[in-house]
CSV table of C-alpha atoms and ligand atoms in Angstrom, one decimal:
chain,number,residue,atom,x,y,z
A,1,MET,CA,-60.5,11.8,88.4
A,2,HIS,CA,-57.4,13.5,89.7
A,3,GLU,CA,-56.8,13.9,93.4
A,4,VAL,CA,-57.0,17.2,95.2
A,5,LYS,CA,-54.2,18.3,97.6
A,6,GLU,CA,-54.9,19.0,101.3
A,7,VAL,CA,-53.3,22.4,102.0
A,8,GLY,CA,-54.4,23.3,105.5
A,9,THR,CA,-57.4,23.9,107.7
A,10,ALA,CA,-60.0,26.7,108.2
A,11,GLU,CA,-61.6,27.4,111.5
A,12,LEU,CA,-65.1,28.4,112.2
A,13,LYS,CA,-66.0,29.9,115.6
A,14,TYR,CA,-69.6,29.6,116.7
A,15,ALA,CA,-71.3,29.4,120.1
A,16,ASP,CA,-68.1,29.3,122.0
A,17,LYS,CA,-66.7,26.4,120.0
A,18,THR,CA,-64.1,26.3,117.3
A,19,TYR,CA,-64.6,23.9,114.4
A,20,SER,CA,-61.9,22.9,112.0
A,21,TYR,CA,-62.4,22.0,108.4
A,22,PRO,CA,-59.8,20.8,105.8
A,23,VAL,CA,-58.9,23.2,103.0
A,24,PHE,CA,-57.9,21.5,99.7
A,25,GLU,CA,-56.6,22.8,96.4
A,26,GLY,CA,-57.2,21.9,92.7
A,27,SER,CA,-54.6,21.7,90.0
A,28,GLU,CA,-54.9,25.4,89.1
A,29,GLY,CA,-54.6,26.6,92.7
A,30,GLU,CA,-58.4,27.1,93.5
A,31,ARG,CA,-59.1,26.3,97.1
A,32,ALA,CA,-62.2,25.1,98.9
A,33,ILE,CA,-63.2,24.2,102.5
A,34,ARG,CA,-64.6,20.7,102.9
A,35,MET,CA,-67.7,21.5,105.0
A,36,GLY,CA,-69.9,18.4,104.3
A,37,SER,CA,-70.2,17.9,108.1
A,38,LEU,CA,-71.1,21.5,108.9
A,39,ARG,CA,-74.7,20.8,109.9
A,40,GLN,CA,-73.9,17.7,111.8
A,41,ASP,CA,-71.2,19.6,113.8
A,42,THR,CA,-72.9,22.9,114.3
A,43,GLY,CA,-76.5,22.7,113.4
A,44,LEU,CA,-75.9,25.4,110.8
A,45,ILE,CA,-76.3,25.2,107.1
A,46,ASN,CA,-74.5,27.3,104.4
A,47,TYR,CA,-77.0,29.8,102.9
A,48,ASP,CA,-75.8,30.7,99.4
A,49,PRO,CA,-78.7,31.4,97.0
A,50,GLY,CA,-77.5,31.1,93.4
A,51,TYR,CA,-74.6,28.9,94.6
A,52,GLY,CA,-72.1,31.7,94.0
A,53,ASN,CA,-69.7,30.2,96.6
A,54,THR,CA,-70.7,26.6,96.6
A,55,GLY,CA,-68.5,24.0,95.0
A,56,SER,CA,-70.8,21.1,94.1
A,57,CYS,CA,-68.1,18.8,92.7
A,58,ILE,CA,-64.5,18.2,91.9
A,59,SER,CA,-64.0,18.1,88.1
A,60,ASP,CA,-61.3,17.4,85.6
A,61,ILE,CA,-63.2,18.8,82.6
A,62,THR,CA,-63.0,22.6,82.3
A,63,PHE,CA,-61.1,25.3,84.0
A,64,ILE,CA,-62.2,29.0,84.2
A,65,ASP,CA,-60.4,31.9,85.7
A,66,GLY,CA,-63.1,34.5,85.6
A,67,GLU,CA,-60.8,37.3,86.9
A,68,LYS,CA,-58.2,36.7,84.2
A,69,GLY,CA,-60.6,35.7,81.4
A,70,ILE,CA,-59.2,32.2,81.0
A,71,LEU,CA,-61.2,29.2,79.7
A,72,ARG,CA,-59.6,25.8,79.0
A,73,TYR,CA,-61.2,22.4,78.2
A,74,ARG,CA,-59.1,19.5,79.5
A,75,GLY,CA,-56.1,21.9,79.7
A,76,TYR,CA,-56.4,23.3,76.2
A,77,PRO,CA,-57.1,27.1,75.8
A,78,ILE,CA,-60.4,27.9,74.1
A,79,ASP,CA,-58.8,30.1,71.4
A,80,VAL,CA,-56.5,27.3,70.4
A,81,LEU,CA,-59.3,24.7,70.2
A,82,ALA,CA,-61.5,27.1,68.3
A,83,ASN,CA,-58.8,27.7,65.7
A,84,ASP,CA,-57.2,24.3,65.3
A,85,CYS,CA,-60.0,21.8,66.0
A,86,THR,CA,-63.4,20.7,64.7
A,87,PHE,CA,-66.4,20.5,67.0
A,88,ILE,CA,-66.3,16.7,66.8
A,89,GLU,CA,-62.6,16.6,68.0
A,90,VAL,CA,-63.6,18.9,70.9
A,91,ALA,CA,-66.6,16.8,71.7
A,92,TYR,CA,-64.4,13.7,71.8
A,93,LEU,CA,-61.9,15.6,74.0
A,94,LEU,CA,-64.5,16.6,76.5
A,95,VAL,CA,-66.0,13.2,76.8
A,96,HIS,CA,-62.8,11.1,76.8
A,97,GLY,CA,-60.3,13.5,78.3
A,98,HIS,CA,-57.9,13.5,75.4
A,99,LEU,CA,-58.0,14.6,71.8
A,100,PRO,CA,-58.7,11.7,69.4
A,101,ASN,CA,-55.9,10.2,67.2
A,102,GLN,CA,-56.7,9.7,63.5
A,103,SER,CA,-58.2,6.2,64.0
A,104,GLN,CA,-60.2,7.2,67.0
A,105,LEU,CA,-61.6,10.2,65.1
A,106,THR,CA,-62.4,8.0,62.0
A,107,HIS,CA,-64.2,5.5,64.2
A,108,PHE,CA,-66.1,8.2,66.1
A,109,SER,CA,-67.1,10.0,62.8
A,110,ARG,CA,-68.4,6.7,61.4
A,111,LEU,CA,-70.5,6.1,64.5
A,112,LEU,CA,-71.9,9.7,64.2
A,113,ASN,CA,-72.9,8.9,60.6
A,114,ARG,CA,-74.4,5.5,61.5
A,115,LYS,CA,-76.4,6.9,64.4
A,116,SER,CA,-77.7,10.1,62.7
A,117,LEU,CA,-81.2,8.9,61.7
A,118,ILE,CA,-84.0,9.0,64.1
A,119,HIS,CA,-86.7,6.4,64.4
A,120,GLU,CA,-89.3,7.0,61.7
A,121,ASP,CA,-92.1,6.9,64.3
A,122,MET,CA,-90.4,9.8,66.1
A,123,ARG,CA,-90.8,11.9,63.0
A,124,ASN,CA,-94.5,11.7,63.4
A,125,PHE,CA,-94.2,13.5,66.8
A,126,PHE,CA,-93.2,16.7,65.0
A,127,LYS,CA,-96.4,16.8,63.1
A,128,ASN,CA,-98.4,17.3,66.3
A,129,TYR,CA,-96.7,20.5,67.5
A,130,PRO,CA,-98.4,23.8,66.7
A,131,GLU,CA,-96.6,25.8,64.0
A,132,ASP,CA,-95.3,28.5,66.4
A,133,ALA,CA,-94.0,26.0,68.9
A,134,HIS,CA,-90.5,27.0,70.2
A,135,PRO,CA,-87.9,24.6,68.9
A,136,MET,CA,-86.4,24.4,72.4
A,137,ALA,CA,-89.7,22.9,73.6
A,138,ILE,CA,-89.7,20.4,70.8
A,139,LEU,CA,-86.0,19.6,71.3
A,140,SER,CA,-86.2,18.9,75.0
A,141,ALA,CA,-89.3,16.7,74.5
A,142,MET,CA,-87.6,14.8,71.6
A,143,VAL,CA,-84.4,14.2,73.5
A,144,VAL,CA,-86.2,12.7,76.5
A,145,SER,CA,-88.3,10.6,74.0
A,146,LEU,CA,-85.1,9.1,72.7
A,147,SER,CA,-84.9,7.1,75.9
A,148,SER,CA,-88.1,5.2,75.0
A,149,PHE,CA,-86.7,4.4,71.5
A,150,TYR,CA,-83.1,3.6,72.3
A,151,ARG,CA,-82.4,1.4,75.3
A,152,GLU,CA,-79.9,2.5,77.8
A,153,LEU,CA,-76.5,0.9,77.3
A,154,ASN,CA,-74.0,-0.2,79.8
A,155,MET,CA,-72.2,3.1,80.3
A,156,SER,CA,-69.2,1.5,82.0
A,157,VAL,CA,-68.1,-0.2,78.8
A,158,GLU,CA,-66.0,2.1,76.6
A,159,GLU,CA,-67.6,1.0,73.3
A,160,GLU,CA,-71.1,1.5,74.7
A,161,ILE,CA,-70.2,4.9,76.0
A,162,ASP,CA,-69.0,5.8,72.5
A,163,LEU,CA,-72.2,4.5,71.0
A,164,THR,CA,-74.5,6.4,73.3
A,165,VAL,CA,-72.5,9.6,73.0
A,166,ALA,CA,-72.5,9.3,69.2
A,167,ARG,CA,-76.2,8.6,69.2
A,168,LEU,CA,-77.0,11.7,71.2
A,169,LEU,CA,-74.6,14.0,69.5
A,170,SER,CA,-75.7,12.9,66.1
A,171,LYS,CA,-79.4,12.7,66.7
A,172,ILE,CA,-79.7,16.1,68.5
A,173,ARG,CA,-78.6,17.7,65.2
A,174,THR,CA,-81.1,15.8,63.2
A,175,LEU,CA,-83.9,16.6,65.7
A,176,ALA,CA,-82.9,20.3,65.7
A,177,ALA,CA,-83.0,20.5,61.9
A,178,LEU,CA,-86.3,18.6,61.7
A,179,SER,CA,-87.9,20.9,64.2
A,180,TYR,CA,-87.0,23.8,62.0
A,181,LYS,CA,-88.2,22.2,58.8
A,182,GLN,CA,-91.5,21.3,60.6
A,183,SER,CA,-91.9,24.9,61.9
A,184,ILE,CA,-91.8,26.2,58.3
A,185,GLY,CA,-93.9,23.4,56.9
A,186,ALA,CA,-91.0,22.2,54.7
A,187,PRO,CA,-90.1,18.6,53.9
A,188,HIS,CA,-87.7,16.9,56.3
A,189,VAL,CA,-84.2,16.2,55.0
A,190,TYR,CA,-82.3,13.1,55.9
A,191,PRO,CA,-78.7,13.2,57.1
A,192,SER,CA,-76.1,12.2,54.5
A,193,SER,CA,-73.1,9.9,55.2
A,194,LYS,CA,-71.1,12.0,52.7
A,195,LEU,CA,-71.2,15.2,54.9
A,196,THR,CA,-69.3,16.2,58.0
A,197,TYR,CA,-71.1,16.9,61.2
A,198,VAL,CA,-71.7,20.6,60.7
A,199,GLU,CA,-72.2,20.3,56.9
A,200,ASN,CA,-74.9,17.8,57.6
A,201,PHE,CA,-76.7,20.1,60.0
A,202,LEU,CA,-76.6,23.0,57.5
A,203,ASN,CA,-77.8,20.7,54.8
A,204,MET,CA,-80.7,19.3,56.8
A,205,MET,CA,-81.6,22.9,57.7
A,206,PHE,CA,-81.4,24.5,54.3
A,207,TYR,CA,-81.6,21.9,51.5
A,208,THR,CA,-84.8,22.0,49.6
A,209,PRO,CA,-85.7,19.8,46.6
A,210,VAL,CA,-86.8,22.8,44.6
A,211,ALA,CA,-83.6,25.0,44.8
A,212,ASN,CA,-79.9,24.6,44.7
A,213,TYR,CA,-78.2,24.6,48.2
A,214,GLU,CA,-74.5,24.8,48.3
A,215,ILE,CA,-72.8,24.3,51.7
A,216,ASP,CA,-70.6,27.3,52.2
A,217,PRO,CA,-67.2,26.5,53.8
A,218,ILE,CA,-67.1,29.8,55.6
A,219,THR,CA,-70.3,29.1,57.3
A,220,VAL,CA,-69.1,25.6,58.2
A,221,ARG,CA,-65.9,26.9,59.7
A,222,ALA,CA,-67.7,29.6,61.7
A,223,LEU,CA,-70.4,27.2,63.0
A,224,ASN,CA,-67.7,24.7,64.1
A,225,LYS,CA,-66.1,27.6,66.0
A,226,LEU,CA,-69.4,28.7,67.7
A,227,LEU,CA,-70.2,25.1,68.7
A,228,ILE,CA,-66.7,24.8,70.2
A,229,LEU,CA,-67.2,28.0,72.2
A,230,HIS,CA,-70.3,26.6,73.7
A,231,ALA,CA,-69.1,23.0,74.3
A,232,ASP,CA,-68.6,23.3,78.0
A,233,HIS,CA,-68.5,25.9,80.8
A,234,GLU,CA,-68.2,23.9,84.0
A,235,GLN,CA,-70.9,24.2,86.6
A,236,ASN,CA,-73.3,26.6,84.8
A,237,CYS,CA,-77.1,26.4,85.3
A,238,SER,CA,-77.8,23.8,82.6
A,239,THR,CA,-74.8,21.6,83.5
A,240,SER,CA,-75.8,21.7,87.1
A,241,ALA,CA,-79.3,20.7,86.1
A,242,VAL,CA,-77.9,17.7,84.1
A,243,ARG,CA,-75.9,16.7,87.2
A,244,LEU,CA,-78.7,17.2,89.6
A,245,VAL,CA,-81.2,15.2,87.6
A,246,GLY,CA,-78.5,12.6,86.9
A,247,SER,CA,-77.7,12.4,90.6
A,248,SER,CA,-81.1,10.8,91.2
A,249,GLY,CA,-80.1,7.9,88.9
A,250,ALA,CA,-82.2,9.3,86.0
A,251,ASN,CA,-80.9,8.2,82.5
A,252,LEU,CA,-78.7,10.3,80.3
A,253,TYR,CA,-81.4,11.3,77.9
A,254,ALA,CA,-83.7,12.5,80.8
A,255,SER,CA,-80.8,14.4,82.4
A,256,ILE,CA,-79.8,16.1,79.1
A,257,SER,CA,-83.4,17.0,78.4
A,258,ALA,CA,-83.4,18.8,81.8
A,259,GLY,CA,-80.3,20.6,80.7
A,260,ILE,CA,-81.9,21.8,77.5
A,261,CYS,CA,-84.8,23.3,79.5
A,262,ALA,CA,-82.4,25.1,81.9
A,263,LEU,CA,-80.5,26.4,78.9
A,264,TRP,CA,-83.6,27.9,77.4
A,265,GLY,CA,-83.9,30.7,80.0
A,266,PRO,CA,-82.9,34.2,78.8
A,267,LEU,CA,-80.4,34.6,81.6
A,268,HIS,CA,-78.6,31.5,80.3
A,269,GLY,CA,-78.5,30.2,76.7
A,270,GLY,CA,-81.7,31.9,75.8
A,271,ALA,CA,-79.7,35.2,75.9
A,272,ASN,CA,-78.5,34.7,72.3
A,273,GLN,CA,-82.1,35.0,71.1
A,274,ALA,CA,-82.8,37.8,73.6
A,275,VAL,CA,-79.7,39.8,72.4
A,276,ILE,CA,-81.0,39.9,68.8
A,277,GLU,CA,-84.5,40.7,69.9
A,278,MET,CA,-83.0,43.6,72.0
A,279,LEU,CA,-80.9,44.8,69.0
A,280,GLU,CA,-83.9,44.6,66.7
A,281,GLN,CA,-86.0,46.6,69.2
A,282,ILE,CA,-83.3,49.3,69.5
A,283,HIS,CA,-83.1,49.5,65.7
A,284,ARG,CA,-86.9,49.4,65.2
A,285,GLU,CA,-87.6,52.0,67.8
A,286,GLY,CA,-84.7,54.1,66.8
A,287,MET,CA,-83.4,54.1,70.5
A,288,THR,CA,-80.2,56.0,71.0
A,289,ILE,CA,-77.2,54.2,72.6
A,290,ASP,CA,-77.4,56.6,75.5
A,291,THR,CA,-81.1,55.7,76.1
A,292,CYS,CA,-80.2,52.0,76.0
A,293,ILE,CA,-77.4,52.4,78.6
A,294,ALA,CA,-79.6,54.6,80.8
A,295,ARG,CA,-82.5,52.1,80.6
A,296,ALA,CA,-80.1,49.2,81.4
A,297,LYS,CA,-78.9,51.0,84.5
A,298,ASP,CA,-82.4,51.9,85.7
A,299,LYS,CA,-83.5,49.3,88.3
A,300,ASP,CA,-87.2,50.2,87.8
A,301,ASP,CA,-86.9,49.4,84.0
A,302,PRO,CA,-87.0,45.7,83.1
A,303,PHE,CA,-84.7,46.5,80.1
A,304,ARG,CA,-81.3,44.9,80.7
A,305,LEU,CA,-78.3,44.8,78.4
A,306,MET,CA,-78.7,41.2,77.2
A,307,GLY,CA,-75.4,39.5,76.4
A,308,PHE,CA,-73.7,41.5,79.1
A,309,GLY,CA,-72.5,40.4,82.5
A,310,HIS,CA,-71.5,37.0,83.8
A,311,ARG,CA,-71.5,35.2,87.2
A,312,VAL,CA,-67.9,34.0,86.8
A,313,TYR,CA,-66.2,36.4,84.3
A,314,LYS,CA,-65.2,39.7,85.9
A,315,SER,CA,-63.2,40.5,82.8
A,316,TYR,CA,-63.8,40.1,79.1
A,317,ASP,CA,-65.4,36.7,78.4
A,318,PRO,CA,-62.7,34.9,76.3
A,319,ARG,CA,-65.5,33.3,74.2
A,320,ALA,CA,-67.0,36.8,73.4
A,321,LYS,CA,-63.6,37.9,72.0
A,322,ILE,CA,-63.5,34.9,69.6
A,323,ALA,CA,-67.2,35.3,68.8
A,324,LYS,CA,-66.8,39.0,68.0
A,325,LYS,CA,-63.9,38.3,65.6
A,326,ALA,CA,-65.8,35.3,64.0
A,327,CYS,CA,-68.8,37.6,63.5
A,328,GLU,CA,-66.8,40.3,61.8
A,329,ASP,CA,-65.0,37.7,59.6
A,330,VAL,CA,-68.3,36.0,58.5
A,331,LEU,CA,-70.0,39.3,57.7
A,332,ASN,CA,-67.0,40.6,55.8
A,333,THR,CA,-66.4,37.4,53.8
A,334,LEU,CA,-70.1,36.9,53.0
A,335,GLY,CA,-70.3,40.6,52.1
A,336,ILE,CA,-73.1,41.2,54.6
A,337,LYS,CA,-73.7,44.6,56.2
A,338,ASP,CA,-75.8,44.2,59.3
A,339,GLU,CA,-76.9,47.3,61.1
A,340,LEU,CA,-77.4,45.3,64.3
A,341,LEU,CA,-73.6,44.7,64.4
A,342,ASP,CA,-73.0,48.4,64.3
A,343,ILE,CA,-75.5,48.9,67.2
A,344,ALA,CA,-73.8,46.0,69.2
A,345,VAL,CA,-70.3,47.5,68.7
A,346,GLN,CA,-71.5,51.0,69.8
A,347,LEU,CA,-73.3,49.5,72.8
A,348,GLU,CA,-70.2,47.6,73.8
A,349,GLU,CA,-68.0,50.7,73.5
A,350,ARG,CA,-70.3,52.9,75.5
A,351,ALA,CA,-70.9,50.3,78.2
A,352,LEU,CA,-67.3,49.6,78.7
A,353,SER,CA,-66.6,53.2,79.5
A,354,ASP,CA,-69.7,53.7,81.7
A,355,GLU,CA,-69.1,53.8,85.4
A,356,TYR,CA,-72.1,51.5,86.2
A,357,PHE,CA,-70.7,48.7,84.0
A,358,VAL,CA,-67.1,49.3,84.9
A,359,GLU,CA,-67.8,49.2,88.7
A,360,ARG,CA,-69.8,46.0,88.3
A,361,LYS,CA,-67.3,44.5,85.9
A,362,LEU,CA,-69.9,43.8,83.3
A,363,TYR,CA,-68.4,42.8,79.9
A,364,PRO,CA,-70.0,41.3,76.8
A,365,ASN,CA,-70.5,37.5,77.2
A,366,VAL,CA,-70.5,34.8,74.6
A,367,ASP,CA,-74.1,35.5,73.6
A,368,PHE,CA,-73.5,39.2,72.6
A,369,TYR,CA,-72.1,38.5,69.1
A,370,THR,CA,-73.1,34.9,68.3
A,371,GLY,CA,-76.6,35.8,67.3
A,372,ILE,CA,-75.5,38.3,64.6
A,373,THR,CA,-73.2,35.6,63.1
A,374,LEU,CA,-76.0,33.0,63.2
A,375,ARG,CA,-78.3,35.5,61.5
A,376,ALA,CA,-75.8,36.0,58.8
A,377,MET,CA,-75.8,32.3,58.2
A,378,GLY,CA,-79.6,32.4,57.7
A,379,ILE,CA,-80.4,30.7,61.0
A,380,PRO,CA,-83.7,31.9,62.3
A,381,THR,CA,-83.7,33.6,65.7
A,382,ASN,CA,-85.7,31.0,67.5
A,383,MET,CA,-83.1,28.4,66.6
A,384,PHE,CA,-80.2,30.2,68.2
A,385,THR,CA,-80.6,28.6,71.6
A,386,VAL,CA,-81.0,25.2,69.9
A,387,ILE,CA,-77.5,25.8,68.3
A,388,PHE,CA,-76.2,26.5,71.8
A,389,ALA,CA,-77.7,23.2,73.0
A,390,ILE,CA,-76.0,21.3,70.2
A,391,GLY,CA,-72.8,22.9,71.2
A,392,ARG,CA,-73.2,22.3,75.0
A,393,LEU,CA,-74.2,18.7,74.6
A,394,PRO,CA,-70.6,17.2,74.8
A,395,GLY,CA,-70.0,19.1,78.0
A,396,TRP,CA,-73.3,17.9,79.5
A,397,ILE,CA,-72.4,14.3,78.7
A,398,ALA,CA,-68.9,14.6,80.0
A,399,HIS,CA,-70.2,16.0,83.3
A,400,TRP,CA,-72.9,13.3,83.6
A,401,LEU,CA,-70.3,10.6,83.1
A,402,GLU,CA,-67.8,12.2,85.5
A,403,GLN,CA,-70.5,12.5,88.2
A,404,ARG,CA,-71.5,8.9,87.8
A,405,ASP,CA,-67.9,7.7,88.5
A,406,ASP,CA,-67.4,10.1,91.4
A,407,LYS,CA,-67.5,8.3,94.7
A,408,ASP,CA,-68.0,11.6,96.6
A,409,GLN,CA,-71.3,12.3,94.8
A,410,ARG,CA,-74.7,11.6,96.4
A,411,ILE,CA,-78.2,12.6,95.3
A,412,GLY,CA,-78.3,16.4,95.0
A,413,ARG,CA,-80.4,17.7,97.7
A,414,PRO,CA,-79.9,21.3,99.0
A,415,ARG,CA,-81.5,22.5,102.3
A,416,GLN,CA,-83.4,25.6,103.1
A,417,ILE,CA,-84.3,28.0,105.9
A,418,TYR,CA,-88.0,27.7,106.5
A,419,THR,CA,-89.9,31.0,107.1
A,420,GLY,CA,-93.5,29.8,106.8
A,421,PRO,CA,-96.1,29.5,109.6
A,422,VAL,CA,-95.1,27.6,112.7
A,423,LYS,CA,-97.2,24.7,113.8
A,424,ARG,CA,-100.9,25.5,113.9
A,425,GLU,CA,-104.3,23.8,114.3
A,426,ILE,CA,-106.9,23.3,111.5
A,427,VAL,CA,-109.9,25.5,112.2
A,428,PRO,CA,-113.3,23.8,111.2
A,429,ILE,CA,-114.5,25.2,107.9
A,430,GLU,CA,-117.5,26.9,109.4
A,431,ASP,CA,-115.2,28.8,111.8
A,432,ARG,CA,-112.8,30.1,109.1
A,433,PRO,CA,-113.0,33.8,108.4
A,434,GLU,CA,-114.7,34.7,105.0
B,501,CMC,N1,-77.5,44.8,82.3
B,501,CMC,C1,-77.6,45.7,83.4
B,501,CMC,N2,-77.2,45.4,84.6
B,501,CMC,C2,-76.7,44.2,84.9
B,501,CMC,C3,-76.5,43.3,83.9
B,501,CMC,C4,-77.0,43.6,82.6
B,501,CMC,N3,-76.9,42.7,81.6
B,501,CMC,N4,-76.0,42.1,84.4
B,501,CMC,C5,-75.8,42.4,85.7
B,501,CMC,N5,-76.2,43.7,86.0
B,501,CMC,C6,-76.1,44.3,87.3
B,501,CMC,C7,-77.1,43.8,88.3
B,501,CMC,O1,-78.3,44.5,88.2
B,501,CMC,C8,-76.4,44.0,89.6
B,501,CMC,O2,-76.4,45.3,89.9
B,501,CMC,P1,-76.5,45.8,91.5
B,501,CMC,O3,-75.2,45.3,92.1
B,501,CMC,O4,-76.6,47.2,91.5
B,501,CMC,O5,-77.7,45.1,92.1
B,501,CMC,C9,-74.9,43.6,89.2
B,501,CMC,O6,-74.8,44.0,87.8
B,501,CMC,C10,-74.5,42.2,89.5
B,501,CMC,O7,-75.4,41.4,88.7
B,501,CMC,P2,-76.1,40.1,89.2
B,501,CMC,O8,-77.5,40.0,88.5
B,501,CMC,O9,-76.1,40.0,90.6
B,501,CMC,O10,-75.2,39.0,88.5
B,501,CMC,P3,-75.4,37.4,88.4
B,501,CMC,O11,-74.1,36.8,88.5
B,501,CMC,O12,-76.4,37.0,89.4
B,501,CMC,O13,-76.1,37.3,87.0
B,501,CMC,C11,-76.2,37.2,84.6
B,501,CMC,C12,-75.3,37.0,85.8
B,501,CMC,C13,-75.5,36.7,83.4
B,501,CMC,C14,-77.5,36.4,84.8
B,501,CMC,C15,-76.5,38.7,84.5
B,501,CMC,O14,-75.3,39.4,84.2
B,501,CMC,C16,-77.5,39.0,83.3
B,501,CMC,O15,-78.7,38.9,83.5
B,501,CMC,N6,-77.0,39.3,82.1
B,501,CMC,C17,-77.9,39.4,80.9
B,501,CMC,C18,-78.3,38.0,80.4
B,501,CMC,C19,-77.2,37.3,79.7
B,501,CMC,O16,-76.5,37.9,78.9
B,501,CMC,N7,-77.0,36.0,80.0
B,501,CMC,C20,-76.0,35.2,79.3
B,501,CMC,C21,-74.9,34.7,80.3
B,501,CMC,S1,-73.5,34.1,79.4
B,501,CMC,C22,-74.0,32.6,78.7
B,501,CMC,C23,-74.6,31.6,79.5
B,501,CMC,O17,-74.3,31.4,80.7
B,501,CMC,O18,-75.5,30.9,79.0
């Protein structure tokens, strides 16, 4: 991990005393106050619900400038990666810190192929889920179950890291496709060593013995791009969950499973499903754009503009720009006309000129357009967040590994301000009021 630079001190005045804390800077000029001894020095803790101002780690992996709309993985801009690389190259980049050369990529791709099957006994697990089980519930359970089938390897040996990473990346895709096949009562499809990562996923999702299934290169290209857009996003909710669980010494599979559960929520990765459900509702109920905007602004109405707003981006989410273009390209090339896209474009236009959204700097986020693209590919709505999870996996792994090697890290354990009853005595049961 790269060193930070000390750039000065910050002073805190409290109860007639002045405390001094070092200020340090990262490679892109972001600054932080090192306040680990705050409680010990002053008796105070830092109250920051939602951790909007809390730096939980120093990281080399991903840089975001939310004001300028910049996102880079290991220094490479997201638009360049999305255009010029495959998802597997980006996964390698996130985990190893550099793009693979040809022999590294060939080796990694071979490993991905070799590790793509899941234990036959695990396939039986799928059979016991109810038909309408959400694939995210199945996926999180299956990923943690991997820990009982595949022993934990020595993650300080480069080759064993590669093996575990390949195992997880490869198997998550098999598990995801199997959960879909199971949910529609269709026969499971095995991975094929002749197909690339994304081709394999599509084939396991859509191949059936009774009809011809041709893997469409446009879909492959678009899915690669969407996975790259999702591959990492520094200390978001699910990555922080992976780090927090990992900080207790829990194994990689268990930590990733926690990340999958955190991702599922509609304020996080579950937003891609929620966006399509919202657009469908607008379409079905014939809601006007004005009504949607008015409802989204009304604090007494639970309706929110899903796919809008972000904790970090206070300008257009750079991933949303790429996702919107990819969406239009896919629909145009496949000759699909989707009325939901028209609604989304109108919603965006109206929101971006509405004072409420402008004042609060609410722009479309990555989830606003991805669902429409996935729909055009034939991916069912309840699988959208699963695709996000496949995409986010290399980021989660990279953070888990980085944390493990970070000497500053301790078990994650926030504090609280207690507001419950002060000490009291137990009243005998016969004397307690009815
Ligand atoms: N629709 C209407 N109002 C909104 C929206 C929205 N989508 N998002 C934020 N606001 C309002 C919010 O009510 C608040 O208003 P006020 O200042 O009057 O109380 C203000 O904007 C600030 O919002 P916040 O809730 O304090 O922002 P946050 O940083 O805590 O939450 C968010 C960020 C992404 C959870 C939120 O914007 C949201 O719920 N968006 C919709 C869900 C969504 O699209 N999530 C995907 C996020 S991107 C992908 C990912 O992370 O997985």
